[in-house]
XYZ file of C-alpha atoms in Angstrom:
358
model
C -25.934 130.027 159.652
C -24.359 133.202 158.312
C -25.435 136.574 159.624
C -26.595 139.194 157.137
C -23.694 140.954 155.460
C -22.937 143.251 152.544
C -19.996 142.718 150.215
C -18.817 145.369 147.763
C -15.730 144.404 145.803
C -13.362 147.283 145.087
C -10.330 146.168 143.101
C -8.216 147.292 140.143
C -7.229 144.983 137.318
C -4.311 142.830 138.520
C -1.541 140.997 136.685
C 0.504 138.788 139.017
C 3.551 136.578 138.549
C 7.219 136.297 137.724
C 8.500 138.003 134.554
C 5.328 140.037 134.155
C 7.058 143.373 133.586
C 7.099 142.735 129.832
C 3.283 143.001 129.897
C 3.464 146.675 130.878
C 3.138 148.086 127.323
C -0.067 146.138 126.709
C -1.439 147.148 130.122
C -0.851 150.800 129.257
C -2.756 150.293 126.021
C -5.698 148.853 127.948
C -5.943 151.954 130.138
C -5.503 154.229 127.078
C -2.249 155.732 128.304
C 0.156 156.732 125.541
C 2.345 159.248 127.403
C 3.001 158.660 131.108
C 4.839 160.255 134.008
C 6.782 157.612 135.926
C 6.934 158.181 139.685
C 9.546 156.887 142.142
C 11.557 157.781 145.229
C 15.242 158.727 144.894
C 16.088 155.166 145.991
C 14.038 153.590 143.167
C 15.422 155.543 140.200
C 17.128 152.476 138.723
C 13.873 150.498 138.668
C 12.019 153.487 137.214
C 14.628 153.717 134.460
C 14.062 150.045 133.664
C 10.364 150.804 133.273
C 11.166 153.832 131.101
C 13.365 151.761 128.811
C 10.687 149.089 128.536
C 7.901 151.413 127.398
C 10.071 153.634 125.187
C 8.336 156.683 123.732
C 5.388 156.242 126.098
C 7.619 157.475 128.948
C 7.399 161.267 129.064
C 9.613 161.676 132.136
C 10.555 160.284 135.547
C 9.529 162.198 138.690
C 11.821 161.170 141.549
C 10.555 163.184 144.542
C 8.016 160.759 146.040
C 8.362 160.655 149.823
C 6.591 159.108 152.805
C 3.267 160.439 154.105
C 2.492 162.086 150.723
C 3.186 165.766 151.516
C 0.744 168.040 149.713
C 3.592 170.272 148.525
C 5.232 167.387 146.656
C 1.910 166.421 145.104
C 1.264 169.970 143.899
C 4.702 170.025 142.285
C 4.170 166.661 140.580
C 0.733 167.697 139.297
C 2.300 170.785 137.744
C 4.949 168.632 136.048
C 2.286 166.249 134.708
C 0.287 169.142 133.259
C 3.318 170.776 131.673
C 4.237 167.480 130.004
C 0.657 166.859 128.881
C 0.721 163.220 129.973
C -2.373 161.017 129.826
C -1.353 158.527 132.507
C 0.669 157.884 135.669
C 2.909 154.893 136.454
C 4.064 154.547 140.073
C 7.036 152.266 140.755
C 7.814 151.499 144.392
C 6.182 151.208 147.800
C 3.476 153.071 149.657
C 5.131 156.480 149.314
C 5.210 156.325 145.529
C 1.798 154.701 145.201
C 0.388 157.396 147.483
C 1.789 160.123 145.250
C 0.272 158.427 142.218
C -3.118 158.306 143.913
C -2.872 161.958 144.914
C -2.062 163.018 141.347
C -4.764 160.792 139.868
C -7.573 162.053 142.132
C -6.625 165.649 141.332
C -6.288 165.219 137.573
C -8.437 162.225 136.626
C -5.437 160.555 134.976
C -5.383 156.714 134.957
C -2.859 155.278 137.398
C -0.941 152.030 136.930
C 1.030 150.710 139.952
C 4.110 148.507 139.950
C 4.621 147.689 143.667
C 8.039 146.793 145.066
C 7.052 146.411 148.742
C 4.327 144.520 150.604
C 2.492 147.614 151.914
C -0.713 146.978 149.923
C -1.572 150.615 149.194
C -2.022 149.755 145.527
C -5.190 147.782 146.362
C -7.021 150.513 148.262
C -9.215 153.539 147.503
C -7.586 155.283 150.473
C -5.279 158.295 150.387
C -3.401 159.711 153.359
C -1.819 163.161 152.868
C 0.279 165.325 155.155
C 0.181 169.095 155.473
C 1.401 171.305 158.321
C 2.340 168.306 160.445
C -1.074 166.635 160.297
C -2.001 163.594 158.256
C -5.552 163.329 156.955
C -7.089 160.312 155.271
C -9.910 160.039 152.819
C -11.591 157.175 150.972
C -13.028 157.500 147.474
C -13.450 154.872 144.715
C -11.754 157.302 142.323
C -8.537 157.051 144.383
C -8.175 153.358 143.569
C -5.448 152.736 140.980
C -6.641 151.691 137.546
C -4.382 148.638 137.270
C -1.667 146.862 139.249
C 1.250 144.863 137.895
C 2.834 142.538 140.456
C 6.211 141.498 139.098
C 7.434 139.199 141.863
C 11.043 139.480 140.646
C 11.181 143.172 141.616
C 10.840 142.203 145.282
C 14.079 140.198 145.248
C 16.262 143.267 145.871
C 14.191 144.614 148.760
C 16.417 144.670 151.870
C 15.540 141.980 154.403
C 14.520 144.440 157.121
C 12.165 146.278 154.754
C 10.763 142.936 153.618
C 9.902 142.112 157.223
C 8.506 145.554 158.064
C 6.320 145.917 154.998
C 5.163 142.299 155.343
C 4.001 142.920 158.914
C 2.374 146.131 157.685
C 0.335 143.960 155.319
C -0.666 141.619 158.156
C -1.978 144.664 160.036
C -4.481 145.243 157.216
C -5.825 141.721 157.630
C -5.960 141.945 161.417
C -8.176 145.021 161.382
C -10.337 143.577 158.605
C -11.216 140.653 160.892
C -12.861 142.934 163.447
C -14.020 145.748 161.128
C -17.569 146.950 161.704
C -18.412 146.116 158.062
C -16.480 142.831 157.817
C -17.965 139.926 155.884
C -17.120 136.248 155.280
C -15.344 136.926 151.981
C -12.991 139.473 153.522
C -12.401 137.172 156.499
C -11.260 134.430 154.102
C -8.896 136.839 152.348
C -7.549 138.091 155.672
C -6.810 134.608 157.007
C -5.301 133.356 153.751
C -3.166 136.486 153.366
C -1.902 136.341 156.947
C -1.108 132.639 156.659
C 0.887 133.171 153.448
C 2.895 136.017 154.993
C 3.601 134.082 158.196
C 4.933 131.223 156.090
C 6.942 133.350 153.678
C 8.550 136.032 155.844
C 10.691 133.750 158.061
C 12.041 132.001 154.969
C 12.945 135.285 153.258
C 14.684 136.446 156.404
C 17.184 133.602 156.085
C 17.177 133.330 152.284
C 16.044 136.493 150.511
C 16.324 134.790 147.121
C 13.869 131.966 147.842
C 11.486 132.433 144.907
C 8.685 130.298 146.329
C 8.646 132.201 149.626
C 8.760 135.507 147.763
C 5.789 134.566 145.581
C 3.870 133.447 148.650
C 4.643 136.684 150.472
C 3.661 138.949 147.563
C 0.468 136.923 147.174
C -0.310 137.333 150.879
C 0.311 141.073 150.732
C -2.030 141.388 147.754
C -4.837 139.654 149.650
C -4.237 141.761 152.766
C -4.318 144.900 150.634
C -7.694 143.759 149.296
C -8.905 143.636 152.887
C -7.727 147.175 153.547
C -9.466 148.394 150.401
C -12.853 146.821 151.084
C -13.629 147.385 154.770
C -13.121 150.145 157.311
C -9.991 150.242 159.421
C -9.956 151.018 163.142
C -7.605 151.808 166.035
C -4.364 150.468 164.596
C -4.471 152.398 161.328
C -5.790 155.568 162.971
C -2.886 155.534 165.418
C -0.368 154.889 162.652
C -1.614 157.853 160.654
C -1.623 160.056 163.752
C 1.923 159.139 164.723
C 3.343 159.061 161.215
C 1.997 162.449 160.203
C 2.639 164.217 163.499
C 6.134 162.900 164.252
C 7.328 162.024 160.719
C 7.850 158.392 161.656
C 8.572 155.747 158.986
C 5.334 154.216 157.779
C 6.066 150.486 157.806
C 8.047 150.493 161.051
C 5.273 152.419 162.799
C 2.768 149.769 161.724
C 5.081 147.024 162.974
C 5.531 148.632 166.382
C 1.854 149.401 166.994
C 0.236 146.203 165.688
C 0.678 143.941 168.751
C -0.436 146.693 171.154
C -3.538 147.647 169.145
C -4.345 143.949 168.861
C -4.008 143.496 172.628
C -6.255 146.524 173.273
C -9.052 145.224 171.039
C -8.737 141.509 171.862
C -11.291 141.446 174.729
C -13.940 143.053 172.509
C -13.403 140.864 169.419
C -13.123 137.206 170.514
C -14.295 135.709 167.218
C -11.804 137.764 165.210
C -9.028 136.812 167.628
C -9.869 133.126 167.256
C -9.716 133.355 163.453
C -6.406 135.192 163.620
C -4.925 132.752 166.132
C -5.781 129.865 163.800
C -3.300 131.141 161.173
C -0.573 132.479 163.488
C 2.159 129.942 164.289
C 2.790 129.229 167.971
C -0.366 131.032 169.072
C -1.847 128.207 171.159
C -5.213 129.757 170.423
C -4.187 133.253 171.604
C -3.728 135.853 168.847
C -1.629 138.238 170.958
C 0.650 135.363 171.993
C 0.893 134.378 168.331
C 1.893 137.841 167.110
C 4.448 138.130 169.919
C 5.881 134.746 168.933
C 6.099 135.808 165.283
C 7.977 138.966 166.286
C 10.416 136.982 168.391
C 11.016 134.576 165.516
C 11.699 137.485 163.163
C 13.859 139.294 165.713
C 11.615 142.367 165.851
C 12.163 144.499 168.932
C 11.426 148.119 168.141
C 10.033 151.152 169.913
C 8.810 154.469 168.545
C 11.610 156.129 170.490
C 14.078 154.375 168.173
C 12.781 156.540 165.306
C 12.945 159.891 167.052
C 9.572 160.224 168.741
C 10.060 162.137 172.036
C 8.536 160.743 175.228
C 6.456 163.900 175.636
C 4.831 162.985 172.321
C 2.935 160.145 174.002
C 0.357 162.533 175.475
C 0.151 164.593 172.291
C -0.417 161.487 170.180
C -3.092 160.252 172.591
C -4.960 163.546 172.413
C -4.851 163.598 168.610
C -5.943 159.953 168.366
C -8.972 160.614 170.586
C -9.954 163.889 168.911
C -11.666 162.256 165.919
C -14.114 159.463 166.848
C -14.292 156.343 164.681
C -15.685 152.848 164.895
C -13.594 150.387 166.873
C -14.509 147.092 168.569
C -13.634 148.498 171.982
C -14.496 152.041 173.097
C -11.523 154.375 173.045
C -10.496 155.015 176.642
C -7.914 157.673 177.406
C -5.974 155.652 179.959
C -5.779 152.528 177.811
C -4.851 154.386 174.616
C -2.177 156.403 176.390
C -0.649 153.278 177.898
C -0.810 151.533 174.501
C 1.165 154.386 172.921
C 3.618 154.493 175.831
C 4.360 150.778 175.507
C 4.831 151.174 171.762
C 7.137 154.139 172.393
C 9.224 152.121 174.856
C 9.372 149.005 172.675
C 7.722 146.720 175.230
C 6.095 143.400 174.381
C 2.315 143.530 174.035
C 0.230 142.482 177.049
C -3.518 142.062 177.384
C -3.953 144.221 180.468
C -4.740 147.575 178.903
């Protein structure tokens, strides 16, 4: 018998597949966008130019200053550009940094926002916006933040470097993990979380050895889409709160921070969420019924051995990050205990393997 639950579906219109980029002009018509500002990072200019050439006169300009953690100063500049050009739509091309900028512009201006993702981060499927100002990252959730439409062109993922493929894929798994023990989880989201995690666990090891394997790439993009749906429809907990704290305060790379923290946050919450851990273990290879063992095994298979110190976080930042993480209460399966959270962050800083003794 199912317990009572509430399910509210929050999702943009999605087009998914190989060779789908040619559908962009018709998608712009459907969102009534006739003059758009294309957003990208400096590294994605070539892809943005491809999009510009495809839509012709509908491309007003390309804005190339998107950067991680969505600094408010960059957003203010981009909004000014959009207003000066008089555009009636936004197209973001890239990963979470670019999608985040598109969301920030859209919520400020009301302009429709079409995403063309090139990483597995999943931000395009969420009504969540994280912005950084004065060294602090704040997050808000609003249905109006959700992009208007998403175009998954699987072919665009073929040039993503292998290490970024792995990092952003694990980032996507983190969305599913927290959805399984979210306070407002439901059976539909649990199905999406398990299916998305399974697809990513099957696809990522293949792409690591053969980045051009089209079947594995389709499976991985599909898994990331489902995991992004999870992130967009339920509340996140300890893992995502820590990632935002660390990323905004120490300017750490988004995907790598998620990768480093996931096993430790999972180990912290495991005793308080046995049903979620059992569901997760069922789709993690080599878990033997233990989700933490399974995630550790996946990391070993993928050759992941990272610590926050590898990305410039000082050891003295462990205490600062702990204090910030505990300053704003939020729902989590296990109560937030100073000693356990500090040790979690310290282990993540040092790059240690996750252990269930926090």
